[in-house]
Structure formats: structure tokens, C-alpha cells
PDB file of C-alpha atoms and ligand atoms in Angstrom:
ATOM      1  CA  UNK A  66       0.000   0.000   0.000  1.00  0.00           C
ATOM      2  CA  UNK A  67       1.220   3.516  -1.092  1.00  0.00           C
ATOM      3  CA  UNK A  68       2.402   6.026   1.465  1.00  0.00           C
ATOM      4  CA  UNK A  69      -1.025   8.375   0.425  1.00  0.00           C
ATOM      5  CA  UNK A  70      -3.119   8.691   3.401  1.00  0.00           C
ATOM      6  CA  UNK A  71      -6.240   7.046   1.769  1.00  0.00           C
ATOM      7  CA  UNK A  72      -8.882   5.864   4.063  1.00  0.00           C
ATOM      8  CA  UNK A  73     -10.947   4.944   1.195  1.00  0.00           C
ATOM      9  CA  UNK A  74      -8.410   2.797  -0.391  1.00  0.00           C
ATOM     10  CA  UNK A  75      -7.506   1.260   3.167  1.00  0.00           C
ATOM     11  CA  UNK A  76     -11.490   0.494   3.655  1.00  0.00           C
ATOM     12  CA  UNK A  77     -11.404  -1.480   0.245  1.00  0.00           C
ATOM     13  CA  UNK A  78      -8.005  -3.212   0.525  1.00  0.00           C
ATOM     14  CA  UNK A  79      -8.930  -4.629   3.964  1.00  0.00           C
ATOM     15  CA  UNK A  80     -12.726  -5.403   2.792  1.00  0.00           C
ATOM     16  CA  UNK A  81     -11.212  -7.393  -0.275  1.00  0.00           C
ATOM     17  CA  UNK A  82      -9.040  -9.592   2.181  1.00  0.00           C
ATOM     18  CA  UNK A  83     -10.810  -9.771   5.654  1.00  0.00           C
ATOM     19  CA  UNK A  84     -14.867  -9.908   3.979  1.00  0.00           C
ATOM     20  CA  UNK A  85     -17.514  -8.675   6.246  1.00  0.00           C
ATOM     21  CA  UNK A  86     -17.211  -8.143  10.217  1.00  0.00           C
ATOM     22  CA  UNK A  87     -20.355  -7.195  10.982  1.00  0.00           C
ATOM     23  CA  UNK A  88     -19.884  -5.797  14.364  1.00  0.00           C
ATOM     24  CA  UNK A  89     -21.362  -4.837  16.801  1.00  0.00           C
ATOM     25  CA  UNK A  90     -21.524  -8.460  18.747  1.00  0.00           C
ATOM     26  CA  UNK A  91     -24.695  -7.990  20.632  1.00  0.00           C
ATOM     27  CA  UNK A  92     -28.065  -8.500  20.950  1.00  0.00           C
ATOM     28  CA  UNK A  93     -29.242  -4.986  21.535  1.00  0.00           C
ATOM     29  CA  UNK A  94     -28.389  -1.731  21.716  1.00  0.00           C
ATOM     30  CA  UNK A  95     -28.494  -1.438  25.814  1.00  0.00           C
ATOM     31  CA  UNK A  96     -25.910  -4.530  25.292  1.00  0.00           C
ATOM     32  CA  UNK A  97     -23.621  -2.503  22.934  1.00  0.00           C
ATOM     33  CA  UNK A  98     -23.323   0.303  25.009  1.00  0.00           C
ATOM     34  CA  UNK A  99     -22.426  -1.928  28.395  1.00  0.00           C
ATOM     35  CA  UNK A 100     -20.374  -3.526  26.412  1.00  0.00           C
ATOM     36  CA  UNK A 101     -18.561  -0.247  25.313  1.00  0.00           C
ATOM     37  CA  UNK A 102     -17.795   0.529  29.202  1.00  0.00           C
ATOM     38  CA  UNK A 103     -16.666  -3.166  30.092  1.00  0.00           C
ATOM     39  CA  UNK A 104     -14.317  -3.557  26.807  1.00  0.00           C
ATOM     40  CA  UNK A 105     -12.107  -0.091  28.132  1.00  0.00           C
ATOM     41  CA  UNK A 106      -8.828  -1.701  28.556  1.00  0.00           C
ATOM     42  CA  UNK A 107      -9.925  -5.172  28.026  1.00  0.00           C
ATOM     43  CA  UNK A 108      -9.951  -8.119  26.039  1.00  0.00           C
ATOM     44  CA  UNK A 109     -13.256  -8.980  24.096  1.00  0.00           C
ATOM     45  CA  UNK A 110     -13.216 -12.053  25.332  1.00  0.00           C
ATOM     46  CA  UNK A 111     -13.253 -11.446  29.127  1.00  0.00           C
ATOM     47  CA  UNK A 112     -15.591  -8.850  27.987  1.00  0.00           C
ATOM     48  CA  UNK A 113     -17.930 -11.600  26.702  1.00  0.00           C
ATOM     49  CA  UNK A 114     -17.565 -13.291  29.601  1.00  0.00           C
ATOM     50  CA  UNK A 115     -18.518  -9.948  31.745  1.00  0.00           C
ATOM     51  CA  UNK A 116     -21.969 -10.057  29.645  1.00  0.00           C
ATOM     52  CA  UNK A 117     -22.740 -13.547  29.699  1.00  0.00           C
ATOM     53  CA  UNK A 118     -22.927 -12.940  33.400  1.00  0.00           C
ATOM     54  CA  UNK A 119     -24.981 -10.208  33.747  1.00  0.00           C
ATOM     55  CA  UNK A 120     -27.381 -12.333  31.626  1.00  0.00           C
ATOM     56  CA  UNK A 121     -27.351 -14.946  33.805  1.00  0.00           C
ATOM     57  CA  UNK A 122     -28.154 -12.773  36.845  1.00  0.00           C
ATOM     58  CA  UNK A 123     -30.843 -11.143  35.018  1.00  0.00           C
ATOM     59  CA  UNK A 124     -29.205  -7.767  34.800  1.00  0.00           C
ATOM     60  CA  UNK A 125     -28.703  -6.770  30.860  1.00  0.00           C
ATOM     61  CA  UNK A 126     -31.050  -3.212  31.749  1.00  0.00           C
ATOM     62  CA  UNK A 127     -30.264  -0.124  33.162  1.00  0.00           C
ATOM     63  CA  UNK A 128     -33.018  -0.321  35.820  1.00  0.00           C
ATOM     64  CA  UNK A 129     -31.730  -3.895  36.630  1.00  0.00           C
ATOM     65  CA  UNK A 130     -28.613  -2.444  36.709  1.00  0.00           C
ATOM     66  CA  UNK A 131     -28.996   0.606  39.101  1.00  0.00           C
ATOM     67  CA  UNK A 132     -31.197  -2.002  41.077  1.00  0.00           C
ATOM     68  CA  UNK A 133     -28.158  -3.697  42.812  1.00  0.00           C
ATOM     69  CA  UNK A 134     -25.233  -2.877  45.118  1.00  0.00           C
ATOM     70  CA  UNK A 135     -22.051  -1.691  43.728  1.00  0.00           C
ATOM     71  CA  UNK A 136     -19.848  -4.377  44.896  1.00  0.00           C
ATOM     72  CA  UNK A 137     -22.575  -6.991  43.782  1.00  0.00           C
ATOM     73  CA  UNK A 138     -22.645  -5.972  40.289  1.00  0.00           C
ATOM     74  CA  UNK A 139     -18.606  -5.812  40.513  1.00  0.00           C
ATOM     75  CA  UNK A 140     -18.448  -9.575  41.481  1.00  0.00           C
ATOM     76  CA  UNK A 141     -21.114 -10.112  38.400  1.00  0.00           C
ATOM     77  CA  UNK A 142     -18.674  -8.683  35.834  1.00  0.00           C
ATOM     78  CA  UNK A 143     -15.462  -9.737  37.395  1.00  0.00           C
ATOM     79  CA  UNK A 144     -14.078 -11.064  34.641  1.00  0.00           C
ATOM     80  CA  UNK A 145     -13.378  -8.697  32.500  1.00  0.00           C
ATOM     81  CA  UNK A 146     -10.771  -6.642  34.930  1.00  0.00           C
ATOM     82  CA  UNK A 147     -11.071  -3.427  36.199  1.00  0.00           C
ATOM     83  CA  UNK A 148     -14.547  -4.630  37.903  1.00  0.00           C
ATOM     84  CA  UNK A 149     -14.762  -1.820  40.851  1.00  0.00           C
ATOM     85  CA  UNK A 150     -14.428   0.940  38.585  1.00  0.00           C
ATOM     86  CA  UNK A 151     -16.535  -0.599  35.876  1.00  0.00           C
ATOM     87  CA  UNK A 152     -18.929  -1.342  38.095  1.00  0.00           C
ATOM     88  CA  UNK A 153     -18.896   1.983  39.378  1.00  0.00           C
ATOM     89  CA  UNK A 154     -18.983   3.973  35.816  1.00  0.00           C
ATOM     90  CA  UNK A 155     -21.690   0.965  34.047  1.00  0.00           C
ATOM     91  CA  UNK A 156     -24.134   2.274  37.105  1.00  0.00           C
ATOM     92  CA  UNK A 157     -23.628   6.034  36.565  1.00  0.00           C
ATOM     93  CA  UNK A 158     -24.346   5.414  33.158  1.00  0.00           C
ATOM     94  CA  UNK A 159     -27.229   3.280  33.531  1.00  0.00           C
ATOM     95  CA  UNK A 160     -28.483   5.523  36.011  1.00  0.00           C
ATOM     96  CA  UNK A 161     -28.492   8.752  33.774  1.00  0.00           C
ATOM     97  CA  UNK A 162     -29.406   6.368  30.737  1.00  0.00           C
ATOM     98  CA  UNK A 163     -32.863   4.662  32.709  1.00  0.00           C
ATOM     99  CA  UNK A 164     -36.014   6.201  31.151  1.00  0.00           C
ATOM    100  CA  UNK A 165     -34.103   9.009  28.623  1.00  0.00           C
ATOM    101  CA  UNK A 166     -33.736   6.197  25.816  1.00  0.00           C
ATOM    102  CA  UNK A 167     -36.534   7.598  23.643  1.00  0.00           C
ATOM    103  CA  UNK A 168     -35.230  11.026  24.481  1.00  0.00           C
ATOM    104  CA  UNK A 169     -31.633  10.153  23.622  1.00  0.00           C
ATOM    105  CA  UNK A 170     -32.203   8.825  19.992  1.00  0.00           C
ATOM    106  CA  UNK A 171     -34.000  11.685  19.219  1.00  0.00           C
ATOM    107  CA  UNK A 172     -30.732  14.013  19.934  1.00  0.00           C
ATOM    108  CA  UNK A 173     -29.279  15.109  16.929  1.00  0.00           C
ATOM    109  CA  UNK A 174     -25.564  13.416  17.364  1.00  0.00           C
ATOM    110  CA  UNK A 175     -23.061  16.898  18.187  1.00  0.00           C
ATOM    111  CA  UNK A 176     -25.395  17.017  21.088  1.00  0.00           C
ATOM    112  CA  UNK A 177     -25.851  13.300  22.024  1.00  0.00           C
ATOM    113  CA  UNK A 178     -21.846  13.160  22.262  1.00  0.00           C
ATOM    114  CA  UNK A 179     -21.363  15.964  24.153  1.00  0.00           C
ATOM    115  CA  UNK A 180     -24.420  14.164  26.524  1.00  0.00           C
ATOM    116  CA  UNK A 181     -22.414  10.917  26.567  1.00  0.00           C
ATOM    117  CA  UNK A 182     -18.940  12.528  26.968  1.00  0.00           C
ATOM    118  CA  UNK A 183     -20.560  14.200  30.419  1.00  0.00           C
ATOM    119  CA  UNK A 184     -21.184  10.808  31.914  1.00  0.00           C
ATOM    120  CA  UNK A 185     -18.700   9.214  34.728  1.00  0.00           C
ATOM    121  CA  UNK A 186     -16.477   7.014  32.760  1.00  0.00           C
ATOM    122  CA  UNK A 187     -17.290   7.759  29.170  1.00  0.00           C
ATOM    123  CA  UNK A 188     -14.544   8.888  26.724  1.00  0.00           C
ATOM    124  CA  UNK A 189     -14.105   9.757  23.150  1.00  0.00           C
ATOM    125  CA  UNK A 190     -14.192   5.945  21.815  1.00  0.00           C
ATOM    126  CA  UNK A 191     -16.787   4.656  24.165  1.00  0.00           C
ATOM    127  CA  UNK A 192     -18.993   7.433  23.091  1.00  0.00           C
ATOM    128  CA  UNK A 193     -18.339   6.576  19.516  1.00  0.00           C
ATOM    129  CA  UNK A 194     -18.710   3.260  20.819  1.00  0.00           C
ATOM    130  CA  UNK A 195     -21.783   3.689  21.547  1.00  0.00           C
ATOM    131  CA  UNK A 196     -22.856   6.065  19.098  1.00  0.00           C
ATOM    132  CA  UNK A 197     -21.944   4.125  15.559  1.00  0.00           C
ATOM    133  CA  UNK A 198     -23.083   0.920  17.138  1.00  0.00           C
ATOM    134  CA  UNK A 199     -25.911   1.487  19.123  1.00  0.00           C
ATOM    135  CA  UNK A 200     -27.071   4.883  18.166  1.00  0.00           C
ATOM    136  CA  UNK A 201     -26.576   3.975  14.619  1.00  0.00           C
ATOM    137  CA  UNK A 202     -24.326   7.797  13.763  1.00  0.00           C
ATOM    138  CA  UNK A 203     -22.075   8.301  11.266  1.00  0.00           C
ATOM    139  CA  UNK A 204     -18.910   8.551  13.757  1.00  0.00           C
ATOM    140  CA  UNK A 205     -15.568   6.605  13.110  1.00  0.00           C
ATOM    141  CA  UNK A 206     -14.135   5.384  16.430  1.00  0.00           C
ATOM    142  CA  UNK A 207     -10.212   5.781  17.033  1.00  0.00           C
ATOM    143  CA  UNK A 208      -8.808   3.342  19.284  1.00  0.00           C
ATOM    144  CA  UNK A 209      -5.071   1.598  19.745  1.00  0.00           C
ATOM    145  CA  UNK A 210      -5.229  -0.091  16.872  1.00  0.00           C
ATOM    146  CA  UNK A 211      -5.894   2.419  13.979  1.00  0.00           C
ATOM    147  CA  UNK A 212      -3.544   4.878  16.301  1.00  0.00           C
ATOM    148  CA  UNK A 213      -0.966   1.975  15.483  1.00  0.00           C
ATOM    149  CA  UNK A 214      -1.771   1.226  12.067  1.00  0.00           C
ATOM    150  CA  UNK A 215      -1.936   5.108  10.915  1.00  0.00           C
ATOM    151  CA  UNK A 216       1.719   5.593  12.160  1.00  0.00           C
ATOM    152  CA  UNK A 217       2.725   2.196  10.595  1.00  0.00           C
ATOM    153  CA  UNK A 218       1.369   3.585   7.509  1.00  0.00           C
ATOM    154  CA  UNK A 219       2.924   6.435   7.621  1.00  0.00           C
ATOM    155  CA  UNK A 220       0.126   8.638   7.840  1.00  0.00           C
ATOM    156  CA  UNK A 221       0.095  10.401  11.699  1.00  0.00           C
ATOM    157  CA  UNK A 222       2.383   9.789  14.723  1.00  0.00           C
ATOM    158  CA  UNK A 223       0.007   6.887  17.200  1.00  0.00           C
ATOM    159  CA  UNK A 224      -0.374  10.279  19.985  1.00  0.00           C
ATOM    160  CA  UNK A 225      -2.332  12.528  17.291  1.00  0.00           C
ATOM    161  CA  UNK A 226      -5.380  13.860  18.898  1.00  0.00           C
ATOM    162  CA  UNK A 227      -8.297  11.904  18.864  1.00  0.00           C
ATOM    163  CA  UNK A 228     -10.783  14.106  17.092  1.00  0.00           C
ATOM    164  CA  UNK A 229      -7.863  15.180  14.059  1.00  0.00           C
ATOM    165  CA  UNK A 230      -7.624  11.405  13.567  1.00  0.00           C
ATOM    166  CA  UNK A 231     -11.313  10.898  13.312  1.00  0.00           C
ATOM    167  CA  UNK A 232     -12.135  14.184  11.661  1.00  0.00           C
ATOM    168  CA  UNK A 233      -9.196  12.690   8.699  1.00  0.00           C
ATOM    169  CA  UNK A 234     -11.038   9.475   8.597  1.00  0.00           C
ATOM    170  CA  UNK A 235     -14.866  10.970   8.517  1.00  0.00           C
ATOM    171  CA  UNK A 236     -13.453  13.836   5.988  1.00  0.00           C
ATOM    172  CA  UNK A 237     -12.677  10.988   3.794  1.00  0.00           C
ATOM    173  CA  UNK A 238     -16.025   9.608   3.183  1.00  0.00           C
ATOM    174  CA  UNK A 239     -17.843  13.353   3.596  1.00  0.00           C
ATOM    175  CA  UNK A 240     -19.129  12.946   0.421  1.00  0.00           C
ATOM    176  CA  UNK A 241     -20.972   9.072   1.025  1.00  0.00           C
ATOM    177  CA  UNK A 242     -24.622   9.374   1.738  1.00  0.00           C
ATOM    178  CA  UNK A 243     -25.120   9.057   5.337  1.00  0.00           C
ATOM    179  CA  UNK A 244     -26.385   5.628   5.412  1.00  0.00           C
ATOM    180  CA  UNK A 245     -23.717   4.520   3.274  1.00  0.00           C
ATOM    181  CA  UNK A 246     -20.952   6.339   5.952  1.00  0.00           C
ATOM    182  CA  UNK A 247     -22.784   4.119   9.056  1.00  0.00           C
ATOM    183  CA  UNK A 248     -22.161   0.555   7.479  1.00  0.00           C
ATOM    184  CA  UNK A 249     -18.227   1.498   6.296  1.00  0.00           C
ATOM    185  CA  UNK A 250     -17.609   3.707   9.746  1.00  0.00           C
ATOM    186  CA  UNK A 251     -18.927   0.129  11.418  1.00  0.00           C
ATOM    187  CA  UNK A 252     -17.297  -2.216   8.797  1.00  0.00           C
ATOM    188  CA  UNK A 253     -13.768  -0.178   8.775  1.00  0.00           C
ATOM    189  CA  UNK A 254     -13.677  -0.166  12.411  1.00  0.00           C
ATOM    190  CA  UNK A 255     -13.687  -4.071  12.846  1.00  0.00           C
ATOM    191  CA  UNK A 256     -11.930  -4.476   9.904  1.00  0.00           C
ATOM    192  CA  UNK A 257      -9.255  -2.234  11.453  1.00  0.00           C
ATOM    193  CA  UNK A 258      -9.310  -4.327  15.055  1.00  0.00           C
ATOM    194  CA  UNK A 259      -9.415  -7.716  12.521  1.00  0.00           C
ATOM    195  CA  UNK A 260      -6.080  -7.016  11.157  1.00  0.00           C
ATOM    196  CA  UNK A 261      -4.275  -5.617  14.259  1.00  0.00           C
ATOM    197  CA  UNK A 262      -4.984  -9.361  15.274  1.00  0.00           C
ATOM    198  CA  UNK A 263      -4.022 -11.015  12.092  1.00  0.00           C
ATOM    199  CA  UNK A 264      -0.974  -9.065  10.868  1.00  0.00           C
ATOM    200  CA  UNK A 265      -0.813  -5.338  12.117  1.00  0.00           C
ATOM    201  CA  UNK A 266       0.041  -6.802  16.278  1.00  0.00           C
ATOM    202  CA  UNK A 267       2.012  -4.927  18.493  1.00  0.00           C
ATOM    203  CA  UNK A 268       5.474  -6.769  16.646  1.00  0.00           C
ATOM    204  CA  UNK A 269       3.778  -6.948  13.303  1.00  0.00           C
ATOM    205  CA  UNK A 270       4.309  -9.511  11.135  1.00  0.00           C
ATOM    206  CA  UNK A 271       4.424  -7.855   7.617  1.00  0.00           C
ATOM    207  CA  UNK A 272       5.278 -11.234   5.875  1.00  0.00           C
ATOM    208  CA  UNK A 273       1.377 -11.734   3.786  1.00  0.00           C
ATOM    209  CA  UNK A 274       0.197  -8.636   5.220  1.00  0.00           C
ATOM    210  CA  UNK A 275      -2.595  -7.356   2.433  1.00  0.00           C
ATOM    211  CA  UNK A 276      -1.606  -3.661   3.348  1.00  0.00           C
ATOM    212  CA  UNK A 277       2.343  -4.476   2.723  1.00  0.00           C
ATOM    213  CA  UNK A 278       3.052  -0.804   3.591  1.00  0.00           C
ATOM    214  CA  UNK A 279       7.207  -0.663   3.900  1.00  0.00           C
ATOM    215  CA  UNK A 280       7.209   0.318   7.313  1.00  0.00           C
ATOM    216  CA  UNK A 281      10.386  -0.785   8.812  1.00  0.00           C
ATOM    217  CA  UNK A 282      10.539  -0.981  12.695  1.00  0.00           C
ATOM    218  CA  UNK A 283      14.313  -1.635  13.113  1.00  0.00           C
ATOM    219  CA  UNK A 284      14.217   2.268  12.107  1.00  0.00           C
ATOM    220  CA  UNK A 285      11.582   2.956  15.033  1.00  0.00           C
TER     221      UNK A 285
HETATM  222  S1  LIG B 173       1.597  -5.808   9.291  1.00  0.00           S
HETATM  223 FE1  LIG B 173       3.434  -4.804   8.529  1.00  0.00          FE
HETATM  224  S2  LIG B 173       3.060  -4.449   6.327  1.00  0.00           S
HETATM  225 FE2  LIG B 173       1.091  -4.852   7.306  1.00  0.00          FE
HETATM  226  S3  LIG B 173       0.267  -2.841   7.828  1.00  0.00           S
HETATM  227 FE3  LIG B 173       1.319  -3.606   9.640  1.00  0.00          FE
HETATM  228  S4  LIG B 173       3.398  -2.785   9.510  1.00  0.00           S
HETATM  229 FE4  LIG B 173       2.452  -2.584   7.447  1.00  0.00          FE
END
């Protein structure tokens, strides 16, 4: 892949080798957006775990949620590290999220960010999270693993500020119909995670990489 910081051409070149990803993995929106706090400096798959527990004790709503002691619900999602101060920010969402859902969605999305970003414990890419995948918005999420990628490509040093990488990412596809921008923001995303695991990894290994961008870590 050329040094030209192309989004579009990145979106297709990983599309053509990885196929579909079809994220979010969940079964509802509420679900996305817990699962947006509990995946903040954790694996997926003790995330999973985290979820398939609160199903189990009957707690996959915010009123269930909000319902229980704070150390109770932090034994419930144990598993997926972290589970005091999870526990602690999932209820102070829950609790300003129980009963506004109708009121949310209707938000136009500058204002339902700046909403979500004033919540205990939510960030830039959980509220992206949250708003691509649940809230269905035309917002590309930044996380490690295009911050890594962009500087492997050559295109912006990994500590760029969050909203020039996303504002270089969204500028790209300005001109794609808004519907059209939702399914590639949510496709490019995973497709972006799904080759950090297959090739792009923290020591990369470049040898059938699809991207095969020259970047040379000795020189790093
Ligand atoms: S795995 Fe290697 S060739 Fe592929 S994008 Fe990452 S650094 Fe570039």
C-alpha cells in the first residue's frame, strides 16, 4: 500500500481480504453500550464473559442495573478486569441512561456526544462506541489499533489527537450518503481491530500482510 493517506483505499483493501465483520456483537443496543464501558482496557473475550454474566443474573437493563449494590454488580462482571471501577462507571451510566432512551435517539448526534462525553467514565471511543453501534451515527471510532496502524502507515504519529484522527477518517467519506458512511464507519472499524490481530500486532508480522506498507521498525 502507497504512502497516500487514503482511508478509502484502506477500507477497500482490507474489505477485499478480511470480507464482512459485521460488528457490533450484541443482541441490543443497551448490550452494545455496556459492552462499550466493560471492553475499556480489556480483552473482548473477558468482555464476553462480563456479559454472559450479567445475563445470567438477570441484569442486561439499566433499571436492573442501578437495582443492585455496587460491589454486587462488581463480582457479576469480574471477569473482564477493572470490575470496581466498571462497576462503578456501568451504574452512573445506567443511572443517567434509565427512562431518557426515547429522548436520547432523538438528539441530533453533536449534542448526544457531548451528553455521553458528560457521563462518569465515558470517553471519546466509548462514546463513539456507543454512538456508531448502538445509536446507529455516522462517527468513526479511534482506538489503539488504527492509532498503530496510521503511524505504521505512515500517515500520523500513534499520539495525534483523537478528534484530528477521526475528523481525517470521517473527511474521507464526507461525500458518502449518510447511510452509506454508518455501514463502512462500522465495517472499517472491525476491519481495522481484525487485522491488528491477524498481521498489524504490536510486533507486526508484515510477511502476507494485504496492506504491505514498507514500514520498517528496526528504524523505530
Ligand atoms: S503488518 Fe506490517 S506491512 Fe502490514 S500494515 Fe502492519 S506494519 Fe504494514
Amino acid at each position: 500500500m502507497g504512502k497516500e493517506a487514503d482511508p478509502v483505499a484502506l477500507y477497500y483493501r482490507l474489505q477485499d481480504h478480511y470480507g464482512p465483520q459485521q460488528w457490533w456483537p450484541a443482541e441490543t443496543p443497551f448490550e452494545v453500550m455496556v459492552g462499550a464501558i466493560l471492553t475499556q482496557n480489556a480483552a473482548w473475550e473477558r468482555v464476553e464473559v462480563a456479559i454472559a454474566s450479567l445475563k445470567q443474573h438477570r441484569l442486561m437493563s439499566a433499571a436492573a442495573i442501578c437495582s443492585i449494590g455496587q460491589d454486587e454488580l462488581a463480582e457479576v462482571i469480574r471477569s473482564c478486569g477493572y470490575f470496581n471501577l466498571k462497576a462503578k462507571r456501568l451504574q452512573a451510566f445506567c443511572g443517567w441512561y434509565n427512562g431518557r432512551e426515547q429522548a436520547l435517539s432523538a438528539l441530533e448526534t453533536v449534542p448526544l456526544r457531548e451528553a455521553l462525553l458528560a457521563v462518569h467514565g465515558v470517553g471519546p471511543e466509548t462514546a463513539d462506541d456507543m454512538l456508531l453501534y448502538a445509536f446507529q451515527r455516522p462517527v468513526f471510532v479511534i482506538d489503539t489499533y488504527t492509532r498503530r496502524l496510521f503511524e505504521r502507515l505512515g500517515w500520523y504519529p500513534q499520539k495525534s489527537p483523537y478528534q484530528q484522527l477521526q475528523q481525517f477518517v470521517e473527511g474521507a467519506f464526507s461525500s458518502w450518503k449518510e447511510a452509506e458512511r454508518i455501514v463502512i464507519f462500522n465495517e472499517l472499524h472491525g476491519l481495522i481491530v481484525a487485522h491488528a490481530k491477524a498481521f498489524c500486532k504490536k510486533q507486526p508480522r508484515c510477511m502476507g500482510c494485504p496492506l504491505q506498507c514498507g514500514y520498517e521498525p528496526e528504524k523505530k
